[in-house]
């Protein structure tokens, strides 16, 4: 995430249509035919500080919540704020992190009878194998939920670790294609390494700049900052599917920066669109303002084989 965020830009009120991106500056599969079959569709979310409503897709915005369902509270005995006094016995209210409507993310597969995905988490560190926020995921029917939606504000946590408290953001779901980075098939990275270097030397751009983007997104490849840690389903043993990522960073330059976020003062002849930097005036609105350890993220996975679409998460920093 860009550093030095302020609350400027929070008047942006509505999500926009998909963003326009610069084209990849080379045909990946023509230059590297060994990568044929590894492309994955991804939906980039591009969170921007704003004021989304419960009827909109968002990161950190209000949720469309059933009136008859209690707001989730975390009563774990060992959650804490680093370098702070003990939290105490009072349960901590969970905070909204993601809300996605099927109409906004056509590439996201919803379980039968649902069209709304919600993720929330306890905004404290938990003494489990992740040592991070503790999330919960809900699939819902918009029609059934809206028919008896809760009014008013949900409970607010009495204490939070600021790294896990997102500022409200609108999203602009944008379809794109990714290629593997950390997840290159075994041995292929070493095989192609010299050709990756040659590409950079001859043409001035790097395969890894266009492969897997580290930003909040649905589908595609997790943008691991540490070695991949794909989970297997506890029920059936199959490797789980990457559902979405919420990451600490959003692109401030290069191939994945939307064209309308680019700095118009740059010399277009000297700076190709896939290398352009962001407009400083827009930069403060980028992202959900969570550090998530450093440059890492929270990655969510689901099993489509088992009933009830079980899920789990991974965290790296």
Short mmCIF file of C-alpha atoms in Angstrom, two decimals:
data_model
loop_
_atom_site.label_atom_id
_atom_site.label_comp_id
_atom_site.label_asym_id
_atom_site.label_seq_id
_atom_site.Cartn_x
_atom_site.Cartn_y
_atom_site.Cartn_z
CA UNK A 1 0.00 0.00 0.00
CA UNK A 2 1.32 3.50 -0.66
CA UNK A 3 2.84 4.91 2.51
CA UNK A 4 1.71 8.11 4.18
CA UNK A 5 -1.98 7.63 3.53
CA UNK A 6 -4.32 10.32 4.75
CA UNK A 7 -8.08 10.43 4.70
CA UNK A 8 -8.05 12.63 1.62
CA UNK A 9 -10.17 11.27 -1.16
CA UNK A 10 -12.87 9.80 1.09
CA UNK A 11 -15.55 11.74 -0.77
CA UNK A 12 -15.35 9.28 -3.66
CA UNK A 13 -18.75 7.75 -3.17
CA UNK A 14 -19.43 5.13 -5.79
CA UNK A 15 -17.61 2.24 -7.42
CA UNK A 16 -16.71 2.74 -11.03
CA UNK A 17 -16.82 0.52 -14.07
CA UNK A 18 -13.81 -1.70 -14.86
CA UNK A 19 -10.56 0.22 -15.18
CA UNK A 20 -8.56 0.40 -18.41
CA UNK A 21 -5.08 -1.14 -18.25
CA UNK A 22 -2.06 -0.86 -20.48
CA UNK A 23 -1.58 -3.94 -22.65
CA UNK A 24 1.11 -6.44 -21.75
CA UNK A 25 4.12 -5.26 -23.80
CA UNK A 26 4.75 -8.73 -25.26
CA UNK A 27 2.84 -11.91 -26.04
CA UNK A 28 3.68 -14.03 -23.00
CA UNK A 29 2.83 -17.40 -24.55
CA UNK A 30 4.52 -16.62 -27.83
CA UNK A 31 7.77 -15.64 -26.13
CA UNK A 32 7.52 -18.42 -23.53
CA UNK A 33 5.48 -21.26 -25.06
CA UNK A 34 6.28 -23.35 -21.97
CA UNK A 35 3.70 -21.18 -20.15
CA UNK A 36 0.80 -22.18 -22.41
CA UNK A 37 -1.99 -23.41 -20.15
CA UNK A 38 -0.81 -21.53 -17.04
CA UNK A 39 -2.83 -18.33 -17.61
CA UNK A 40 -5.55 -17.63 -15.04
CA UNK A 41 -8.40 -15.17 -15.15
CA UNK A 42 -8.35 -12.64 -12.32
CA UNK A 43 -10.59 -9.77 -11.24
CA UNK A 44 -8.63 -6.83 -9.87
CA UNK A 45 -10.57 -4.84 -7.26
CA UNK A 46 -8.72 -1.48 -7.16
CA UNK A 47 -10.00 -0.30 -3.74
CA UNK A 48 -10.20 3.47 -3.44
CA UNK A 49 -11.11 5.40 -0.30
CA UNK A 50 -14.80 6.28 -0.42
CA UNK A 51 -18.21 5.97 1.17
CA UNK A 52 -19.79 2.77 -0.13
CA UNK A 53 -23.20 1.72 1.11
CA UNK A 54 -24.39 -1.74 2.20
CA UNK A 55 -25.93 -2.29 -1.23
CA UNK A 56 -22.52 -1.97 -2.94
CA UNK A 57 -19.45 -4.12 -3.31
CA UNK A 58 -16.66 -2.75 -1.16
CA UNK A 59 -13.60 -3.31 0.95
CA UNK A 60 -14.06 -2.09 4.50
CA UNK A 61 -17.56 -0.78 3.78
CA UNK A 62 -20.84 -1.56 5.56
CA UNK A 63 -22.37 -4.99 5.03
CA UNK A 64 -25.87 -5.94 4.00
CA UNK A 65 -26.63 -7.82 7.23
CA UNK A 66 -29.67 -9.92 8.24
CA UNK A 67 -31.60 -8.27 11.07
CA UNK A 68 -32.17 -11.59 12.79
CA UNK A 69 -28.50 -12.62 12.82
CA UNK A 70 -26.34 -11.40 15.71
CA UNK A 71 -23.25 -9.47 14.73
CA UNK A 72 -20.21 -11.75 15.08
CA UNK A 73 -18.06 -11.19 18.15
CA UNK A 74 -14.65 -12.72 18.85
CA UNK A 75 -14.22 -14.11 22.35
CA UNK A 76 -10.90 -15.88 21.80
CA UNK A 77 -8.96 -15.86 25.09
CA UNK A 78 -5.59 -15.26 23.45
CA UNK A 79 -6.13 -12.47 20.90
CA UNK A 80 -4.03 -9.40 21.56
CA UNK A 81 -2.49 -6.15 20.36
CA UNK A 82 1.28 -6.36 20.06
CA UNK A 83 3.19 -4.36 22.68
CA UNK A 84 -0.08 -3.37 24.36
CA UNK A 85 -1.92 -4.21 27.55
CA UNK A 86 -4.05 -7.38 27.56
CA UNK A 87 -7.34 -7.03 25.72
CA UNK A 88 -9.42 -8.37 28.60
CA UNK A 89 -12.43 -10.69 28.66
CA UNK A 90 -14.90 -8.49 26.74
CA UNK A 91 -15.65 -9.94 23.27
CA UNK A 92 -14.40 -7.88 20.34
CA UNK A 93 -16.77 -7.01 17.49
CA UNK A 94 -15.63 -8.20 14.08
CA UNK A 95 -15.12 -5.63 11.33
CA UNK A 96 -16.23 -5.76 7.67
CA UNK A 97 -13.39 -6.47 5.26
CA UNK A 98 -14.93 -7.56 1.93
CA UNK A 99 -18.38 -7.45 0.38
CA UNK A 100 -18.83 -8.60 -3.22
CA UNK A 101 -22.07 -8.90 -5.18
CA UNK A 102 -22.22 -11.43 -8.01
CA UNK A 103 -23.41 -8.72 -10.41
CA UNK A 104 -20.08 -6.88 -9.94
CA UNK A 105 -17.71 -9.84 -10.21
CA UNK A 106 -18.88 -12.12 -13.03
CA UNK A 107 -15.77 -14.27 -12.75
CA UNK A 108 -16.48 -15.24 -9.14
CA UNK A 109 -18.30 -18.59 -8.81
CA UNK A 110 -20.95 -18.47 -6.07
CA UNK A 111 -22.42 -21.54 -4.37
CA UNK A 112 -25.93 -22.39 -5.54
CA UNK A 113 -28.57 -20.05 -4.14
CA UNK A 114 -26.12 -17.27 -3.22
CA UNK A 115 -24.97 -14.08 -4.89
CA UNK A 116 -23.28 -12.17 -2.08
CA UNK A 117 -19.89 -12.84 -0.48
CA UNK A 118 -18.93 -11.24 2.82
CA UNK A 119 -15.69 -11.52 4.80
CA UNK A 120 -15.11 -10.02 8.23
CA UNK A 121 -12.44 -10.55 10.84
CA UNK A 122 -11.47 -9.90 14.41
CA UNK A 123 -9.01 -6.98 14.15
CA UNK A 124 -6.49 -8.45 16.60
CA UNK A 125 -3.59 -10.87 16.41
CA UNK A 126 -4.50 -14.46 17.22
CA UNK A 127 -2.31 -17.17 18.71
CA UNK A 128 -2.82 -19.71 15.96
CA UNK A 129 -0.55 -20.81 13.16
CA UNK A 130 -1.26 -17.56 11.25
CA UNK A 131 -0.63 -14.97 14.00
CA UNK A 132 -2.94 -12.49 12.31
CA UNK A 133 -6.57 -11.40 12.17
CA UNK A 134 -9.12 -14.22 12.47
CA UNK A 135 -11.59 -14.10 9.53
CA UNK A 136 -15.04 -15.50 8.86
CA UNK A 137 -16.64 -15.89 5.44
CA UNK A 138 -20.35 -15.83 4.56
CA UNK A 139 -22.14 -16.67 1.30
CA UNK A 140 -25.63 -15.14 1.18
CA UNK A 141 -28.67 -14.54 -1.02
CA UNK A 142 -29.07 -10.83 -1.65
CA UNK A 143 -32.85 -11.10 -1.97
CA UNK A 144 -33.29 -13.00 1.29
CA UNK A 145 -30.87 -10.76 3.16
CA UNK A 146 -32.23 -7.45 1.85
CA UNK A 147 -35.78 -8.48 2.71
CA UNK A 148 -34.94 -8.28 6.41
CA UNK A 149 -31.75 -6.26 6.47
CA UNK A 150 -30.57 -4.78 9.75
CA UNK A 151 -30.87 -1.02 10.18
CA UNK A 152 -28.39 1.19 11.97
CA UNK A 153 -24.70 0.78 12.70
CA UNK A 154 -23.23 -2.57 13.78
CA UNK A 155 -21.21 -2.85 17.00
CA UNK A 156 -17.75 -1.33 16.85
CA UNK A 157 -14.77 -3.13 18.38
CA UNK A 158 -13.66 -1.60 21.67
CA UNK A 159 -10.03 -2.19 20.70
CA UNK A 160 -8.26 -2.92 17.41
CA UNK A 161 -4.85 -3.54 15.94
CA UNK A 162 -4.80 -0.74 13.35
CA UNK A 163 -3.05 -2.97 10.79
CA UNK A 164 -6.29 -4.99 10.50
CA UNK A 165 -8.80 -2.14 10.36
CA UNK A 166 -9.63 -1.22 6.73
CA UNK A 167 -10.83 2.20 5.75
CA UNK A 168 -14.00 2.08 3.62
CA UNK A 169 -13.24 1.70 -0.07
CA UNK A 170 -15.24 1.43 -3.24
CA UNK A 171 -14.02 -1.16 -5.73
CA UNK A 172 -13.76 -1.29 -9.51
CA UNK A 173 -13.73 -4.99 -10.47
CA UNK A 174 -11.55 -5.29 -13.56
CA UNK A 175 -10.96 -8.54 -15.47
CA UNK A 176 -7.41 -9.40 -16.47
CA UNK A 177 -5.10 -12.39 -16.96
CA UNK A 178 -2.21 -13.50 -14.77
CA UNK A 179 0.68 -15.89 -15.23
CA UNK A 180 2.50 -17.69 -12.41
CA UNK A 181 5.38 -16.18 -10.48
CA UNK A 182 6.04 -18.09 -7.26
CA UNK A 183 3.69 -20.76 -8.59
CA UNK A 184 5.66 -21.58 -11.73
CA UNK A 185 5.59 -25.37 -12.24
CA UNK A 186 8.46 -27.13 -10.51
CA UNK A 187 11.72 -26.67 -12.38
CA UNK A 188 10.26 -24.30 -14.98
CA UNK A 189 11.52 -21.17 -13.27
CA UNK A 190 15.11 -22.41 -13.36
CA UNK A 191 14.66 -23.51 -16.97
CA UNK A 192 13.41 -20.10 -18.08
CA UNK A 193 15.54 -17.90 -15.82
CA UNK A 194 18.15 -17.06 -18.45
CA UNK A 195 15.45 -16.24 -21.00
CA UNK A 196 13.67 -14.03 -18.45
CA UNK A 197 16.94 -12.14 -18.00
CA UNK A 198 17.48 -11.94 -21.75
CA UNK A 199 14.00 -10.51 -22.25
CA UNK A 200 14.74 -7.79 -19.72
CA UNK A 201 18.09 -6.99 -21.26
CA UNK A 202 16.88 -6.94 -24.87
CA UNK A 203 13.49 -5.27 -24.50
CA UNK A 204 13.68 -3.45 -21.18
CA UNK A 205 10.84 -5.20 -19.44
CA UNK A 206 10.59 -8.12 -17.08
CA UNK A 207 8.32 -11.17 -17.23
CA UNK A 208 7.64 -10.81 -13.50
CA UNK A 209 6.27 -7.29 -14.00
CA UNK A 210 3.34 -8.74 -15.95
CA UNK A 211 2.95 -12.18 -14.37
CA UNK A 212 1.27 -12.13 -10.93
CA UNK A 213 0.16 -8.80 -9.51
CA UNK A 214 0.33 -8.10 -5.79
CA UNK A 215 -2.94 -6.34 -5.10
CA UNK A 216 -6.44 -7.07 -3.79
CA UNK A 217 -8.13 -9.36 -6.28
CA UNK A 218 -10.46 -12.28 -6.94
CA UNK A 219 -9.09 -15.45 -8.53
CA UNK A 220 -5.78 -15.59 -10.35
CA UNK A 221 -2.65 -16.51 -8.42
CA UNK A 222 -1.87 -15.54 -4.82
CA UNK A 223 0.90 -12.92 -4.85
CA UNK A 224 2.94 -14.72 -2.23
CA UNK A 225 5.72 -12.72 -0.57
CA UNK A 226 7.04 -15.94 0.95
CA UNK A 227 7.18 -19.48 -0.50
CA UNK A 228 3.72 -20.74 -1.54
CA UNK A 229 1.64 -22.42 1.15
CA UNK A 230 -1.35 -23.87 -0.68
CA UNK A 231 -3.83 -25.54 1.68
CA UNK A 232 -5.42 -28.93 1.15
CA UNK A 233 -9.07 -29.39 2.05
CA UNK A 234 -9.49 -31.04 5.46
CA UNK A 235 -12.55 -32.88 4.16
CA UNK A 236 -11.42 -34.40 0.86
CA UNK A 237 -7.68 -33.77 0.73
CA UNK A 238 -7.66 -31.91 -2.61
CA UNK A 239 -5.73 -28.68 -3.04
CA UNK A 240 -8.05 -25.75 -2.43
CA UNK A 241 -8.84 -23.01 -4.95
CA UNK A 242 -7.58 -19.45 -4.49
CA UNK A 243 -10.74 -17.41 -3.89
CA UNK A 244 -9.37 -13.92 -3.32
CA UNK A 245 -6.53 -11.92 -1.83
CA UNK A 246 -6.51 -8.81 0.34
CA UNK A 247 -3.00 -7.40 0.16
CA UNK A 248 -1.05 -4.57 1.74
CA UNK A 249 -0.04 -3.13 -1.61
CA UNK A 250 -1.77 -1.61 -4.61
CA UNK A 251 0.13 -0.81 -7.82
CA UNK A 252 1.49 2.73 -7.92
CA UNK A 253 3.17 2.32 -11.30
CA UNK A 254 3.63 -0.07 -14.18
CA UNK A 255 1.51 -2.54 -16.08
CA UNK A 256 -1.18 -2.96 -13.39
CA UNK A 257 -1.76 0.77 -12.73
CA UNK A 258 -5.04 1.88 -14.39
CA UNK A 259 -4.50 4.31 -17.25
CA UNK A 260 -6.70 7.00 -15.70
CA UNK A 261 -4.62 6.92 -12.49
CA UNK A 262 -1.41 7.72 -14.34
CA UNK A 263 0.40 11.01 -13.91
CA UNK A 264 -0.49 13.08 -16.97
CA UNK A 265 2.64 15.20 -16.49
CA UNK A 266 4.88 12.33 -17.59
CA UNK A 267 6.47 12.43 -21.02
CA UNK A 268 4.41 9.89 -22.93
CA UNK A 269 7.12 9.44 -25.55
CA UNK A 270 9.75 8.65 -22.92
CA UNK A 271 7.50 6.68 -20.55
CA UNK A 272 5.42 3.86 -22.06
CA UNK A 273 2.00 3.39 -20.49
CA UNK A 274 3.00 0.08 -18.89
CA UNK A 275 5.79 1.85 -16.96
CA UNK A 276 3.97 5.06 -15.98
CA UNK A 277 3.70 6.25 -12.38
CA UNK A 278 0.55 7.24 -10.50
CA UNK A 279 -0.81 10.76 -10.30
CA UNK A 280 0.34 12.04 -6.87
CA UNK A 281 -3.01 13.80 -6.42
CA UNK A 282 -4.83 10.45 -6.57
CA UNK A 283 -2.28 8.39 -4.67
CA UNK A 284 -3.64 8.98 -1.15
CA UNK A 285 -6.94 7.33 -2.05
CA UNK A 286 -5.29 4.07 -3.12
CA UNK A 287 -5.95 1.03 -0.99
CA UNK A 288 -7.61 0.06 2.27
CA UNK A 289 -4.83 1.47 4.49
CA UNK A 290 -3.94 -1.83 6.23
CA UNK A 291 -0.29 -2.81 6.56
CA UNK A 292 -0.90 -6.57 6.97
CA UNK A 293 2.51 -7.19 8.47
CA UNK A 294 4.56 -5.32 5.88
CA UNK A 295 3.99 -6.02 2.19
CA UNK A 296 2.07 -9.25 2.56
CA UNK A 297 -1.56 -10.17 2.52
CA UNK A 298 -4.40 -12.46 3.53
CA UNK A 299 -5.24 -15.15 0.98
CA UNK A 300 -8.56 -17.01 1.05
CA UNK A 301 -9.13 -20.49 -0.35
CA UNK A 302 -12.22 -22.65 -0.87
CA UNK A 303 -13.00 -26.25 -1.75
CA UNK A 304 -15.64 -26.57 -4.50
CA UNK A 305 -15.91 -30.33 -4.07
CA UNK A 306 -17.10 -30.63 -0.46
CA UNK A 307 -20.59 -29.58 0.66
CA UNK A 308 -20.96 -26.07 2.13
CA UNK A 309 -17.84 -24.82 0.25
CA UNK A 310 -15.38 -24.99 3.17
CA UNK A 311 -12.79 -22.24 3.33
CA UNK A 312 -9.51 -21.41 4.96
CA UNK A 313 -6.90 -18.67 4.77
CA UNK A 314 -3.19 -18.05 4.68
CA UNK A 315 -1.29 -14.97 5.83
CA UNK A 316 2.20 -13.91 4.87
CA UNK A 317 4.16 -10.75 5.43
#
